Amino acid sequence: MCELLGMSANVPTDICFSFSGLMQRGGETGPHKDGWGIAFYEGKGLQVFHDPAPSCQSEIAQLIKQHPIKSKTVISHIRQANVGSICLENTHPFTRELWGFSWTFAHNGQLDQRLFDLPLTSYQPVGTTDSEYAFCWLLGQVRERFPERPSDFSQVIEFIHCCADQLRELGVFNMLLTESEYLLAYCTTKLSWITRRAPFGRARLTDEELTVDFGRETTPHDIVTVITTEPLTDNEHWRKLQTGEMIVFREGVQQPLSRCFGHA
Amino acid sequence: MCELLGMSANVPTDICFSFSGLMQRGGETGPHKDGWGIAFYEGKGLQVFHDPAPSCQSEIAQLIKQHPIKSKTVISHIRQANVGSICLENTHPFTRELWGFSWTFAHNGQLDQRLFDLPLTSYQPVGTTDSEYAFCWLLGQVRERFPERPSDFSQVIEFIHCCADQLRELGVFNMLLTESEYLLAYCTTKLSWITRRAPFGRARLTDEELTVDFGRETTPHDIVTVITTEPLTDNEHWRKLQTGEMIVFREGVQQPLSRCFGHA
């Protein structure tokens, strides 16, 4: 199993605070020692750092911790290998281009062998994980259904929800997915989220004894949503997603979905 | 115009030496101040660092300089913007997946507006550069011609050579391209290369007053080929590619091509 972290914000925001908590779990306070990765968007542009080394030892992770990159959309993943060996090509998040957008995907959980019977169309996995296979299948489905990006993105969201439900029948499928603007989160077993709006209160990390006062670092209009496998702070109220639930954020704000979760 | 650097080696090799020279040109001794990027392969796995900032100021570049990643295949690019604004999505190298391989592309030169009449099929640009458009067209052509990776890769190389000749008719097209194993270099105006085999002599960087003794850092069986826009050292013999010439390296060794350059 692996740890996921996603962020959606209405202003370019340092992920530093939340990532700092997740880093500690990468081999220090958690078992996720088999690599980590983080994807930052700057507009449509994408920067991805991958490292098969444990995040708590990683020089790249230290760089990001010390010199955080400001971004409105972030997906990060810390891995404990179950399917696929520990190597760069098996390190999340995975990316593919569709409609001239760089899509990024990270998965927590494990899917059974029936996954590999699902037909791949436009995208082929580079590595050997169930996660990358699932991503290639999912994005191929989206591409077949929508050869061009529809003006109403909610159609895409609804379709992805259906595909995610199919994957959930094959095992545990907790997912973060984005094309830069919309951050989609799908839950089978565990995902929690919180939206922080200015004025921010003081928040304390669960993993490190560190308190950050968000009020000092942001403006009065800021909205920042963070989604993680487990809550990162212990003095705030995190909302837990239910099985089969998908939520979508844009500019930090939860988007209305045309379909209720659980409605197959 | 921009500076290219490629490396092909038979053992995972620090790019540190050659990159160090290229870095100095990114805004310090050269005009290439509009971003830089570097792609390292570990097997089929790909790590790409992009930074729209000048490389001589970049913290990520400093990280790579101080903690070099060992790789057998590397492509790097330092940009001086001509087409497309300075932003992350316009920063080389560009990557796309084909046949379950991550392809990486970097371009030096400029192509005229007729480029944008070439039809795109499977790949769409995320940014607005002529370079990424050319890459999307080129890889789409390869994909249409070879829906699956042929067992004889020389067919692919020959086909790419034809496509590169077509692009050269539209302007200056100096290119580095790889799918992890083969490093392809195509020249319109300037590309030079050198193959270093053990025992390595002492080499001096052109940009910085620094001498590195390769013999101390490598084994007797090492072969390392470096391809750059301009020679990086001034005490070694670099070979210059001719207009329309393509050369291909695998494990640091030049591969025989079935077609002579210039034969349209």
Coordinates of C-alpha atoms in Angstrom, one line a residue, chain A residues 131-225:
Chain A
S131 CA -1.3 0.9 -11.2
E132 CA 0.3 2.0 -14.4
Y133 CA -1.7 -0.6 -16.3
A134 CA -4.9 0.7 -14.7
F135 CA -4.0 4.2 -15.7
C136 CA -3.3 3.2 -19.3
W137 CA -6.6 1.4 -19.5
L138 CA -8.5 4.3 -17.9
L139 CA -7.0 7.0 -20.1
G140 CA -7.5 4.9 -23.2
Q141 CA -11.2 4.6 -22.3
V142 CA -11.5 8.3 -21.9
R143 CA -9.8 8.9 -25.2
E144 CA -12.0 6.4 -27.0
R145 CA -15.1 8.0 -25.5
F146 CA -14.0 11.6 -26.0
P147 CA -11.6 11.9 -29.0
E148 CA -11.6 15.6 -28.3
R149 CA -11.9 17.4 -25.0
P150 CA -15.6 18.3 -24.5
S151 CA -16.5 21.8 -23.5
D152 CA -18.4 20.4 -20.5
F153 CA -15.7 18.7 -18.4
S154 CA -18.4 17.2 -16.1
Q155 CA -19.1 14.6 -18.8
V156 CA -15.5 13.4 -18.5
I157 CA -15.7 13.3 -14.8
E158 CA -18.8 11.2 -14.8
F159 CA -17.2 8.8 -17.3
I160 CA -14.1 8.5 -15.2
H161 CA -16.2 7.8 -12.2
C162 CA -17.8 4.8 -14.1
C163 CA -14.3 3.5 -15.1
A164 CA -13.1 3.8 -11.5
D165 CA -16.1 1.8 -10.3
Q166 CA -15.1 -0.9 -12.7
L167 CA -11.5 -0.9 -11.4
R168 CA -12.8 -1.1 -7.8
E169 CA -14.4 -4.4 -8.6
L170 CA -10.9 -5.8 -9.1
G171 CA -9.6 -4.8 -5.7
V172 CA -8.6 -1.7 -3.8
F173 CA -8.5 1.4 -5.9
N174 CA -7.8 4.8 -4.3
M175 CA -6.8 7.2 -7.0
L176 CA -5.7 10.8 -7.6
L177 CA -5.9 12.0 -11.2
T178 CA -5.5 15.4 -12.9
E179 CA -5.1 17.0 -16.3
S180 CA -3.7 20.2 -14.6
E181 CA -7.0 22.1 -13.8
Y182 CA -9.3 19.5 -12.2
L183 CA -8.1 17.2 -9.4
L184 CA -10.1 14.0 -9.2
A185 CA -10.0 11.7 -6.1
Y186 CA -11.7 8.3 -6.0
C187 CA -11.9 6.2 -2.9
T188 CA -12.2 2.5 -2.1
T189 CA -10.8 2.3 1.4
K190 CA -9.1 5.5 2.6
L191 CA -8.8 9.1 1.5
S192 CA -9.4 12.2 3.6
W193 CA -9.5 15.8 2.6
I194 CA -9.7 19.2 4.0
T195 CA -10.3 22.6 2.5
R196 CA -8.5 25.5 4.2
R197 CA -9.9 29.0 3.5
A198 CA -8.3 32.2 4.7
P199 CA -8.1 33.1 7.5
F200 CA -6.1 29.9 8.2
G201 CA -5.8 28.6 11.7
R202 CA -2.7 27.2 13.1
A203 CA -2.2 23.6 12.1
R204 CA 0.1 21.0 13.6
L205 CA 1.6 18.1 11.6
T206 CA 1.0 14.6 12.9
D207 CA 4.4 13.3 11.8
E208 CA 6.7 16.1 12.9
E209 CA 6.5 18.4 15.9
L210 CA 6.0 21.4 13.8
T211 CA 3.4 24.1 13.8
V212 CA 2.8 26.3 10.8
D213 CA 0.6 29.4 10.9
F214 CA -1.0 29.5 7.5
G215 CA -2.2 33.1 8.1
R216 CA 1.3 34.4 7.8
E217 CA 2.0 32.7 4.5
T218 CA -1.1 33.4 2.5
T219 CA -3.6 36.1 1.4
P220 CA -7.2 36.6 2.6
H221 CA -8.6 35.0 -0.6
D222 CA -6.7 31.8 -0.6
I223 CA -8.4 28.4 -0.8
V224 CA -6.3 25.3 -0.5
T225 CA -7.6 21.8 -0.5

